[in-house]
C-alpha cells in the first residue's frame, strides 16, 4: 500500500489516491478521524505511530468504496448533527448543516412549554429527536412514508434515549383528523427532476431519491403540506420548512394562499441563501 506504515504516510497516500479519483482529499482524514474517534490533535499525536496492517487493509477498502462515490457517512454508518451522533444508511438522507440552522431557529423562537410538534419526512429522525432532546416538554412525532427510514429513526431515538413517536404517514394523512399541531416542521424533497444532472454523483447514485426529488419543479410536497396543514395547525400554530435556495418566492406564495391570515417570511442560511420559510 505504502512504503511506510505510519498514520502520516498512510494518510498522505490516501489523500493522493482520492485526488487521482477526483474526490476531495479532506475525506481521507475525515474517514480516519471518524473510524478512530480521534480529534485532529489526537491524530497529530499518533502521526509517527504505525497503523496496524488490518486497519490499513480496511482503510484501503473503505477508500475504494469512496472512489466509487459511496458517501463516507454511509461507510461509517453515522454522522454528527447538532452535537449528537445519528445512525445513517442508504435508506436515509445524510444530514446537512443547513438543517441544523432549521433546528436552531425553532428552538430559539419557541418556549419550553408543552407543545405538539410534528416533523414531516423525518428520515433519520434528526429534526424530531434534536427538538425533543432540547425541549423535553414538547410532544414530538416524526412522520415518514418510508418504513425503512422509520426503522433508522426509531434506532436513533433509542440510541440517544430520546422519546419521540414515529408514524408511517404520507404527509399528515396518518394523523387523527382532530389532532392539532403547534409546530409543524419539514425538510421535504424539494429538488426538481430537471436538476438531476447538476447533482453530485454520490447523491444521485446512493441517497434515496424519494427523499430528494419532487414533481412540479420541486414544489409538489410543499403544496400537499400547505393543503393538509390547514386542517391540523392550531390557531396559533407555526410552520417551519427547509427550502431550496431558489424557492423562497414560490413556497411563500403557496403558503400565503393556504394561510392568508398568517405572516410568511423567508430566512437566509449562513451563506446568505434563502433556506427556511416561516409561517407564524
PDB file of C-alpha atoms in Angstrom:
ATOM      1  CA  UNK A   1       0.000   0.000   0.000  1.00  0.00           C
ATOM      2  CA  UNK A   2       2.652   2.495   1.124  1.00  0.00           C
ATOM      3  CA  UNK A   3       6.360   2.303   1.880  1.00  0.00           C
ATOM      4  CA  UNK A   4       5.852   3.399   5.465  1.00  0.00           C
ATOM      5  CA  UNK A   5       3.062   2.242   7.731  1.00  0.00           C
ATOM      6  CA  UNK A   6       2.787   5.341   9.914  1.00  0.00           C
ATOM      7  CA  UNK A   7      -0.533   7.114  10.140  1.00  0.00           C
ATOM      8  CA  UNK A   8       1.083  10.134   8.495  1.00  0.00           C
ATOM      9  CA  UNK A   9       2.285   8.179   5.444  1.00  0.00           C
ATOM     10  CA  UNK A  10      -0.938   6.209   5.096  1.00  0.00           C
ATOM     11  CA  UNK A  11      -2.945   9.430   5.204  1.00  0.00           C
ATOM     12  CA  UNK A  12      -0.610  11.034   2.680  1.00  0.00           C
ATOM     13  CA  UNK A  13      -1.113   8.093   0.336  1.00  0.00           C
ATOM     14  CA  UNK A  14      -4.885   8.155   0.886  1.00  0.00           C
ATOM     15  CA  UNK A  15      -5.138  11.851   0.004  1.00  0.00           C
ATOM     16  CA  UNK A  16      -3.172  11.248  -3.192  1.00  0.00           C
ATOM     17  CA  UNK A  17      -5.390   8.272  -4.066  1.00  0.00           C
ATOM     18  CA  UNK A  18      -8.560  10.327  -3.656  1.00  0.00           C
ATOM     19  CA  UNK A  19      -7.131  13.229  -5.641  1.00  0.00           C
ATOM     20  CA  UNK A  20      -6.432  10.892  -8.567  1.00  0.00           C
ATOM     21  CA  UNK A  21     -10.064   9.777  -8.381  1.00  0.00           C
ATOM     22  CA  UNK A  22     -11.360  13.360  -8.307  1.00  0.00           C
ATOM     23  CA  UNK A  23     -12.562  13.070  -4.711  1.00  0.00           C
ATOM     24  CA  UNK A  24     -11.830  15.868  -2.246  1.00  0.00           C
ATOM     25  CA  UNK A  25      -8.754  14.907  -0.231  1.00  0.00           C
ATOM     26  CA  UNK A  26     -10.135  16.011   3.158  1.00  0.00           C
ATOM     27  CA  UNK A  27     -12.389  12.920   3.071  1.00  0.00           C
ATOM     28  CA  UNK A  28      -9.402  10.673   3.879  1.00  0.00           C
ATOM     29  CA  UNK A  29      -8.692  12.491   7.138  1.00  0.00           C
ATOM     30  CA  UNK A  30     -12.402  12.684   7.980  1.00  0.00           C
ATOM     31  CA  UNK A  31     -12.744   8.915   7.492  1.00  0.00           C
ATOM     32  CA  UNK A  32      -9.734   8.170   9.674  1.00  0.00           C
ATOM     33  CA  UNK A  33     -10.829  10.524  12.468  1.00  0.00           C
ATOM     34  CA  UNK A  34     -14.334   9.061  12.467  1.00  0.00           C
ATOM     35  CA  UNK A  35     -13.123   5.458  12.446  1.00  0.00           C
ATOM     36  CA  UNK A  36     -10.683   6.082  15.285  1.00  0.00           C
ATOM     37  CA  UNK A  37     -12.934   8.550  17.113  1.00  0.00           C
ATOM     38  CA  UNK A  38      -9.953  10.898  17.328  1.00  0.00           C
ATOM     39  CA  UNK A  39      -9.731  14.654  17.347  1.00  0.00           C
ATOM     40  CA  UNK A  40      -7.269  16.320  14.967  1.00  0.00           C
ATOM     41  CA  UNK A  41      -4.947  16.866  17.926  1.00  0.00           C
ATOM     42  CA  UNK A  42      -5.044  13.152  18.748  1.00  0.00           C
ATOM     43  CA  UNK A  43      -4.272  12.357  15.117  1.00  0.00           C
ATOM     44  CA  UNK A  44      -1.170  14.575  15.262  1.00  0.00           C
ATOM     45  CA  UNK A  45      -0.028  12.786  18.412  1.00  0.00           C
ATOM     46  CA  UNK A  46      -0.298   9.419  16.608  1.00  0.00           C
ATOM     47  CA  UNK A  47       1.177  10.584  13.262  1.00  0.00           C
ATOM     48  CA  UNK A  48       4.505   8.733  13.655  1.00  0.00           C
ATOM     49  CA  UNK A  49       2.979   5.526  15.011  1.00  0.00           C
ATOM     50  CA  UNK A  50       2.461   2.509  12.770  1.00  0.00           C
ATOM     51  CA  UNK A  51      -1.072   1.818  11.584  1.00  0.00           C
ATOM     52  CA  UNK A  52      -1.854  -1.891  12.168  1.00  0.00           C
ATOM     53  CA  UNK A  53      -1.988  -3.999   8.990  1.00  0.00           C
ATOM     54  CA  UNK A  54      -5.652  -4.973   9.446  1.00  0.00           C
ATOM     55  CA  UNK A  55      -6.572  -1.342   9.965  1.00  0.00           C
ATOM     56  CA  UNK A  56      -4.661  -0.384   6.812  1.00  0.00           C
ATOM     57  CA  UNK A  57      -6.475  -3.072   4.849  1.00  0.00           C
ATOM     58  CA  UNK A  58      -9.918  -1.881   5.992  1.00  0.00           C
ATOM     59  CA  UNK A  59      -8.965   1.757   5.377  1.00  0.00           C
ATOM     60  CA  UNK A  60      -7.995   0.913   1.809  1.00  0.00           C
ATOM     61  CA  UNK A  61     -11.263  -0.999   1.255  1.00  0.00           C
ATOM     62  CA  UNK A  62     -13.232   1.995   2.527  1.00  0.00           C
ATOM     63  CA  UNK A  63     -11.311   4.356   0.249  1.00  0.00           C
ATOM     64  CA  UNK A  64     -12.075   2.117  -2.721  1.00  0.00           C
ATOM     65  CA  UNK A  65     -15.787   2.479  -1.932  1.00  0.00           C
ATOM     66  CA  UNK A  66     -15.396   6.244  -1.656  1.00  0.00           C
ATOM     67  CA  UNK A  67     -13.633   6.305  -5.029  1.00  0.00           C
ATOM     68  CA  UNK A  68     -16.849   4.780  -6.431  1.00  0.00           C
ATOM     69  CA  UNK A  69     -18.789   7.705  -4.907  1.00  0.00           C
ATOM     70  CA  UNK A  70     -20.319   5.885  -1.944  1.00  0.00           C
ATOM     71  CA  UNK A  71     -20.790   8.664   0.668  1.00  0.00           C
ATOM     72  CA  UNK A  72     -18.321   8.402   3.522  1.00  0.00           C
ATOM     73  CA  UNK A  73     -21.151   8.734   6.069  1.00  0.00           C
ATOM     74  CA  UNK A  74     -22.734   5.520   4.788  1.00  0.00           C
ATOM     75  CA  UNK A  75     -19.394   3.739   5.149  1.00  0.00           C
ATOM     76  CA  UNK A  76     -19.011   4.983   8.721  1.00  0.00           C
ATOM     77  CA  UNK A  77     -22.688   4.323   9.430  1.00  0.00           C
ATOM     78  CA  UNK A  78     -23.275   7.518  11.363  1.00  0.00           C
ATOM     79  CA  UNK A  79     -22.661  11.256  11.372  1.00  0.00           C
ATOM     80  CA  UNK A  80     -22.807  14.256  13.679  1.00  0.00           C
ATOM     81  CA  UNK A  81     -25.838  16.539  13.733  1.00  0.00           C
ATOM     82  CA  UNK A  82     -26.475  19.355  16.204  1.00  0.00           C
ATOM     83  CA  UNK A  83     -23.986  17.928  18.688  1.00  0.00           C
ATOM     84  CA  UNK A  84     -25.275  14.359  18.582  1.00  0.00           C
ATOM     85  CA  UNK A  85     -24.339  11.260  16.607  1.00  0.00           C
ATOM     86  CA  UNK A  86     -27.028   9.725  14.403  1.00  0.00           C
ATOM     87  CA  UNK A  87     -27.118   6.413  12.573  1.00  0.00           C
ATOM     88  CA  UNK A  88     -27.483   6.736   8.787  1.00  0.00           C
ATOM     89  CA  UNK A  89     -27.759   4.271   5.922  1.00  0.00           C
ATOM     90  CA  UNK A  90     -28.774   4.244   2.272  1.00  0.00           C
ATOM     91  CA  UNK A  91     -32.462   4.364   3.243  1.00  0.00           C
ATOM     92  CA  UNK A  92     -31.972   7.856   4.706  1.00  0.00           C
ATOM     93  CA  UNK A  93     -30.609  11.212   3.602  1.00  0.00           C
ATOM     94  CA  UNK A  94     -27.291  12.361   5.010  1.00  0.00           C
ATOM     95  CA  UNK A  95     -27.970  15.347   7.301  1.00  0.00           C
ATOM     96  CA  UNK A  96     -26.786  18.747   6.020  1.00  0.00           C
ATOM     97  CA  UNK A  97     -25.530  21.723   8.066  1.00  0.00           C
ATOM     98  CA  UNK A  98     -28.397  23.872   6.748  1.00  0.00           C
ATOM     99  CA  UNK A  99     -30.854  21.637   8.573  1.00  0.00           C
ATOM    100  CA  UNK A 100     -29.034  22.370  11.837  1.00  0.00           C
ATOM    101  CA  UNK A 101     -29.945  26.013  11.228  1.00  0.00           C
ATOM    102  CA  UNK A 102     -33.606  24.997  10.893  1.00  0.00           C
ATOM    103  CA  UNK A 103     -33.489  23.164  14.244  1.00  0.00           C
ATOM    104  CA  UNK A 104     -31.650  26.037  15.898  1.00  0.00           C
ATOM    105  CA  UNK A 105     -34.217  28.592  14.709  1.00  0.00           C
ATOM    106  CA  UNK A 106     -37.153  26.565  16.030  1.00  0.00           C
ATOM    107  CA  UNK A 107     -35.514  26.062  19.429  1.00  0.00           C
ATOM    108  CA  UNK A 108     -34.648  29.749  19.780  1.00  0.00           C
ATOM    109  CA  UNK A 109     -38.054  31.049  18.731  1.00  0.00           C
ATOM    110  CA  UNK A 110     -40.254  28.806  20.875  1.00  0.00           C
ATOM    111  CA  UNK A 111     -40.669  28.411  24.612  1.00  0.00           C
ATOM    112  CA  UNK A 112     -40.105  25.270  26.674  1.00  0.00           C
ATOM    113  CA  UNK A 113     -43.821  24.983  27.495  1.00  0.00           C
ATOM    114  CA  UNK A 114     -45.722  21.914  26.312  1.00  0.00           C
ATOM    115  CA  UNK A 115     -46.337  21.830  22.561  1.00  0.00           C
ATOM    116  CA  UNK A 116     -47.463  19.336  19.955  1.00  0.00           C
ATOM    117  CA  UNK A 117     -44.719  19.150  17.313  1.00  0.00           C
ATOM    118  CA  UNK A 118     -44.833  17.177  14.048  1.00  0.00           C
ATOM    119  CA  UNK A 119     -41.888  16.550  11.701  1.00  0.00           C
ATOM    120  CA  UNK A 120     -42.965  15.558   8.178  1.00  0.00           C
ATOM    121  CA  UNK A 121     -40.495  13.351   6.290  1.00  0.00           C
ATOM    122  CA  UNK A 122     -38.476  12.642   9.421  1.00  0.00           C
ATOM    123  CA  UNK A 123     -35.943  10.287   7.743  1.00  0.00           C
ATOM    124  CA  UNK A 124     -33.233   9.541  10.317  1.00  0.00           C
ATOM    125  CA  UNK A 125     -35.288  11.430  12.896  1.00  0.00           C
ATOM    126  CA  UNK A 126     -32.634  14.127  13.265  1.00  0.00           C
ATOM    127  CA  UNK A 127     -35.034  17.072  13.465  1.00  0.00           C
ATOM    128  CA  UNK A 128     -37.606  15.392  15.701  1.00  0.00           C
ATOM    129  CA  UNK A 129     -35.023  13.923  18.073  1.00  0.00           C
ATOM    130  CA  UNK A 130     -32.955  17.123  18.262  1.00  0.00           C
ATOM    131  CA  UNK A 131     -36.042  19.181  19.123  1.00  0.00           C
ATOM    132  CA  UNK A 132     -37.263  16.726  21.769  1.00  0.00           C
ATOM    133  CA  UNK A 133     -33.794  16.409  23.319  1.00  0.00           C
ATOM    134  CA  UNK A 134     -33.611  20.176  23.871  1.00  0.00           C
ATOM    135  CA  UNK A 135     -37.300  20.667  24.736  1.00  0.00           C
ATOM    136  CA  UNK A 136     -38.352  17.662  26.854  1.00  0.00           C
ATOM    137  CA  UNK A 137     -41.836  19.110  27.475  1.00  0.00           C
ATOM    138  CA  UNK A 138     -42.667  19.015  23.781  1.00  0.00           C
ATOM    139  CA  UNK A 139     -44.676  16.085  22.419  1.00  0.00           C
ATOM    140  CA  UNK A 140     -42.834  15.275  19.185  1.00  0.00           C
ATOM    141  CA  UNK A 141     -43.966  12.977  16.379  1.00  0.00           C
ATOM    142  CA  UNK A 142     -41.921  12.099  13.293  1.00  0.00           C
ATOM    143  CA  UNK A 143     -43.782  11.071  10.133  1.00  0.00           C
ATOM    144  CA  UNK A 144     -42.395   9.336   7.059  1.00  0.00           C
ATOM    145  CA  UNK A 145     -43.731   7.368   4.131  1.00  0.00           C
ATOM    146  CA  UNK A 146     -40.690   5.049   4.217  1.00  0.00           C
ATOM    147  CA  UNK A 147     -40.819   2.083   6.615  1.00  0.00           C
ATOM    148  CA  UNK A 148     -37.053   1.646   6.242  1.00  0.00           C
ATOM    149  CA  UNK A 149     -36.319   5.253   7.190  1.00  0.00           C
ATOM    150  CA  UNK A 150     -38.608   4.971  10.224  1.00  0.00           C
ATOM    151  CA  UNK A 151     -36.621   1.954  11.444  1.00  0.00           C
ATOM    152  CA  UNK A 152     -33.467   4.100  11.399  1.00  0.00           C
ATOM    153  CA  UNK A 153     -35.299   6.945  13.187  1.00  0.00           C
ATOM    154  CA  UNK A 154     -36.522   4.572  15.910  1.00  0.00           C
ATOM    155  CA  UNK A 155     -32.993   3.185  16.339  1.00  0.00           C
ATOM    156  CA  UNK A 156     -31.640   6.721  16.724  1.00  0.00           C
ATOM    157  CA  UNK A 157     -34.315   7.582  19.261  1.00  0.00           C
ATOM    158  CA  UNK A 158     -33.424   4.501  21.302  1.00  0.00           C
ATOM    159  CA  UNK A 159     -29.660   5.025  20.949  1.00  0.00           C
ATOM    160  CA  UNK A 160     -29.904   8.630  22.135  1.00  0.00           C
ATOM    161  CA  UNK A 161     -32.539   7.827  24.785  1.00  0.00           C
ATOM    162  CA  UNK A 162     -34.911  10.492  23.461  1.00  0.00           C
ATOM    163  CA  UNK A 163     -38.634   9.654  23.455  1.00  0.00           C
ATOM    164  CA  UNK A 164     -40.168  10.515  20.080  1.00  0.00           C
ATOM    165  CA  UNK A 165     -43.213   8.897  18.447  1.00  0.00           C
ATOM    166  CA  UNK A 166     -42.736   7.722  14.860  1.00  0.00           C
ATOM    167  CA  UNK A 167     -45.569   7.004  12.471  1.00  0.00           C
ATOM    168  CA  UNK A 168     -45.806   5.828   8.865  1.00  0.00           C
ATOM    169  CA  UNK A 169     -47.696   8.554   7.050  1.00  0.00           C
ATOM    170  CA  UNK A 170     -47.907  10.223   3.644  1.00  0.00           C
ATOM    171  CA  UNK A 171     -47.680  13.898   4.726  1.00  0.00           C
ATOM    172  CA  UNK A 172     -50.337  14.265   7.501  1.00  0.00           C
ATOM    173  CA  UNK A 173     -52.730  11.541   6.350  1.00  0.00           C
ATOM    174  CA  UNK A 174     -51.746   9.234   9.226  1.00  0.00           C
ATOM    175  CA  UNK A 175     -52.800  11.691  11.934  1.00  0.00           C
ATOM    176  CA  UNK A 176     -56.172  11.783  13.633  1.00  0.00           C
ATOM    177  CA  UNK A 177     -58.301  14.460  11.931  1.00  0.00           C
ATOM    178  CA  UNK A 178     -58.880  16.185  15.289  1.00  0.00           C
ATOM    179  CA  UNK A 179     -55.194  16.361  16.184  1.00  0.00           C
ATOM    180  CA  UNK A 180     -53.936  19.944  16.349  1.00  0.00           C
ATOM    181  CA  UNK A 181     -50.295  20.873  15.792  1.00  0.00           C
ATOM    182  CA  UNK A 182     -48.455  23.756  17.470  1.00  0.00           C
ATOM    183  CA  UNK A 183     -45.251  23.463  15.430  1.00  0.00           C
ATOM    184  CA  UNK A 184     -45.098  21.784  12.039  1.00  0.00           C
ATOM    185  CA  UNK A 185     -41.610  21.279  10.616  1.00  0.00           C
ATOM    186  CA  UNK A 186     -40.359  19.634   7.453  1.00  0.00           C
ATOM    187  CA  UNK A 187     -37.271  19.259   5.307  1.00  0.00           C
ATOM    188  CA  UNK A 188     -39.169  17.677   2.406  1.00  0.00           C
ATOM    189  CA  UNK A 189     -37.979  16.511  -1.005  1.00  0.00           C
ATOM    190  CA  UNK A 190     -37.610  19.769  -2.952  1.00  0.00           C
ATOM    191  CA  UNK A 191     -35.210  19.146  -5.825  1.00  0.00           C
ATOM    192  CA  UNK A 192     -36.716  19.302  -9.318  1.00  0.00           C
ATOM    193  CA  UNK A 193     -36.129  16.315 -11.584  1.00  0.00           C
ATOM    194  CA  UNK A 194     -34.741  18.852 -14.075  1.00  0.00           C
ATOM    195  CA  UNK A 195     -31.780  19.315 -11.704  1.00  0.00           C
ATOM    196  CA  UNK A 196     -30.777  15.624 -11.842  1.00  0.00           C
ATOM    197  CA  UNK A 197     -27.634  16.220 -13.891  1.00  0.00           C
ATOM    198  CA  UNK A 198     -26.457  19.016 -11.583  1.00  0.00           C
ATOM    199  CA  UNK A 199     -26.428  16.775  -8.512  1.00  0.00           C
ATOM    200  CA  UNK A 200     -23.223  15.241  -7.195  1.00  0.00           C
ATOM    201  CA  UNK A 201     -22.729  11.655  -8.397  1.00  0.00           C
ATOM    202  CA  UNK A 202     -22.735  10.307  -4.822  1.00  0.00           C
ATOM    203  CA  UNK A 203     -26.105  11.954  -4.182  1.00  0.00           C
ATOM    204  CA  UNK A 204     -27.661  10.743  -7.451  1.00  0.00           C
ATOM    205  CA  UNK A 205     -26.468   7.165  -7.117  1.00  0.00           C
ATOM    206  CA  UNK A 206     -26.698   6.449  -3.404  1.00  0.00           C
ATOM    207  CA  UNK A 207     -29.018   8.768  -1.459  1.00  0.00           C
ATOM    208  CA  UNK A 208     -32.738   7.864  -1.535  1.00  0.00           C
ATOM    209  CA  UNK A 209     -34.409   9.626  -4.469  1.00  0.00           C
ATOM    210  CA  UNK A 210     -37.792   9.591  -2.710  1.00  0.00           C
ATOM    211  CA  UNK A 211     -36.314  11.915  -0.061  1.00  0.00           C
ATOM    212  CA  UNK A 212     -34.659  14.245  -2.596  1.00  0.00           C
ATOM    213  CA  UNK A 213     -36.792  14.833  -5.667  1.00  0.00           C
ATOM    214  CA  UNK A 214     -40.315  16.168  -6.102  1.00  0.00           C
ATOM    215  CA  UNK A 215     -42.632  16.779  -9.040  1.00  0.00           C
ATOM    216  CA  UNK A 216     -43.860  20.211 -10.146  1.00  0.00           C
ATOM    217  CA  UNK A 217     -40.362  21.779 -10.246  1.00  0.00           C
ATOM    218  CA  UNK A 218     -39.721  20.563  -6.688  1.00  0.00           C
ATOM    219  CA  UNK A 219     -42.863  22.182  -5.242  1.00  0.00           C
ATOM    220  CA  UNK A 220     -45.287  19.222  -5.117  1.00  0.00           C
ATOM    221  CA  UNK A 221     -44.701  18.297  -1.462  1.00  0.00           C
ATOM    222  CA  UNK A 222     -44.956  21.911  -0.277  1.00  0.00           C
ATOM    223  CA  UNK A 223     -48.376  22.132  -1.942  1.00  0.00           C
ATOM    224  CA  UNK A 224     -49.528  18.956  -0.184  1.00  0.00           C
ATOM    225  CA  UNK A 225     -48.232  20.196   3.176  1.00  0.00           C
ATOM    226  CA  UNK A 226     -49.922  23.591   2.720  1.00  0.00           C
ATOM    227  CA  UNK A 227     -53.211  21.903   1.855  1.00  0.00           C
ATOM    228  CA  UNK A 228     -53.208  19.306   4.642  1.00  0.00           C
ATOM    229  CA  UNK A 229     -51.799  21.621   7.326  1.00  0.00           C
ATOM    230  CA  UNK A 230     -54.926  23.805   7.224  1.00  0.00           C
ATOM    231  CA  UNK A 231     -56.891  21.040   8.926  1.00  0.00           C
ATOM    232  CA  UNK A 232     -54.280  20.284  11.585  1.00  0.00           C
ATOM    233  CA  UNK A 233     -52.480  23.529  12.509  1.00  0.00           C
ATOM    234  CA  UNK A 234     -53.703  25.084  15.762  1.00  0.00           C
ATOM    235  CA  UNK A 235     -54.903  28.688  15.710  1.00  0.00           C
ATOM    236  CA  UNK A 236     -51.538  29.948  16.976  1.00  0.00           C
ATOM    237  CA  UNK A 237     -49.575  27.176  15.238  1.00  0.00           C
ATOM    238  CA  UNK A 238     -46.340  27.775  13.331  1.00  0.00           C
ATOM    239  CA  UNK A 239     -44.765  26.119  10.307  1.00  0.00           C
ATOM    240  CA  UNK A 240     -41.016  25.892   9.590  1.00  0.00           C
ATOM    241  CA  UNK A 241     -39.826  24.492   6.264  1.00  0.00           C
ATOM    242  CA  UNK A 242     -36.430  23.992   4.680  1.00  0.00           C
ATOM    243  CA  UNK A 243     -36.410  25.055   1.023  1.00  0.00           C
ATOM    244  CA  UNK A 244     -34.124  25.127  -1.984  1.00  0.00           C
ATOM    245  CA  UNK A 245     -32.233  28.410  -2.309  1.00  0.00           C
ATOM    246  CA  UNK A 246     -34.274  29.494  -5.353  1.00  0.00           C
ATOM    247  CA  UNK A 247     -37.686  28.542  -3.944  1.00  0.00           C
ATOM    248  CA  UNK A 248     -38.321  31.369  -1.470  1.00  0.00           C
ATOM    249  CA  UNK A 249     -40.922  33.257  -3.509  1.00  0.00           C
ATOM    250  CA  UNK A 250     -42.697  30.171  -4.868  1.00  0.00           C
ATOM    251  CA  UNK A 251     -43.075  28.437  -1.483  1.00  0.00           C
ATOM    252  CA  UNK A 252     -44.083  31.707   0.219  1.00  0.00           C
ATOM    253  CA  UNK A 253     -46.873  32.127  -2.339  1.00  0.00           C
ATOM    254  CA  UNK A 254     -48.105  28.565  -1.789  1.00  0.00           C
ATOM    255  CA  UNK A 255     -48.415  29.052   1.985  1.00  0.00           C
ATOM    256  CA  UNK A 256     -49.823  32.569   1.789  1.00  0.00           C
ATOM    257  CA  UNK A 257     -52.742  31.168  -0.219  1.00  0.00           C
ATOM    258  CA  UNK A 258     -53.386  28.449   2.373  1.00  0.00           C
ATOM    259  CA  UNK A 259     -52.830  30.726   5.370  1.00  0.00           C
ATOM    260  CA  UNK A 260     -53.904  34.254   4.323  1.00  0.00           C
ATOM    261  CA  UNK A 261     -54.055  35.475   7.926  1.00  0.00           C
ATOM    262  CA  UNK A 262     -50.545  34.363   8.860  1.00  0.00           C
ATOM    263  CA  UNK A 263     -47.225  36.099   8.300  1.00  0.00           C
ATOM    264  CA  UNK A 264     -44.918  34.353   5.825  1.00  0.00           C
ATOM    265  CA  UNK A 265     -41.201  35.122   5.865  1.00  0.00           C
ATOM    266  CA  UNK A 266     -38.014  33.777   4.303  1.00  0.00           C
ATOM    267  CA  UNK A 267     -34.922  33.178   6.451  1.00  0.00           C
ATOM    268  CA  UNK A 268     -31.471  33.057   4.898  1.00  0.00           C
ATOM    269  CA  UNK A 269     -28.820  30.492   5.842  1.00  0.00           C
ATOM    270  CA  UNK A 270     -25.224  31.156   6.938  1.00  0.00           C
ATOM    271  CA  UNK A 271     -24.245  31.552   3.275  1.00  0.00           C
ATOM    272  CA  UNK A 272     -26.852  34.235   2.643  1.00  0.00           C
ATOM    273  CA  UNK A 273     -29.113  31.914   0.623  1.00  0.00           C
ATOM    274  CA  UNK A 274     -32.880  31.603   1.096  1.00  0.00           C
ATOM    275  CA  UNK A 275     -33.242  28.429   3.193  1.00  0.00           C
ATOM    276  CA  UNK A 276     -36.229  28.486   5.568  1.00  0.00           C
ATOM    277  CA  UNK A 277     -39.879  29.507   5.229  1.00  0.00           C
ATOM    278  CA  UNK A 278     -41.662  30.566   8.419  1.00  0.00           C
ATOM    279  CA  UNK A 279     -45.449  30.652   8.725  1.00  0.00           C
ATOM    280  CA  UNK A 280     -46.466  32.296  12.004  1.00  0.00           C
TER     281      UNK A 280
END
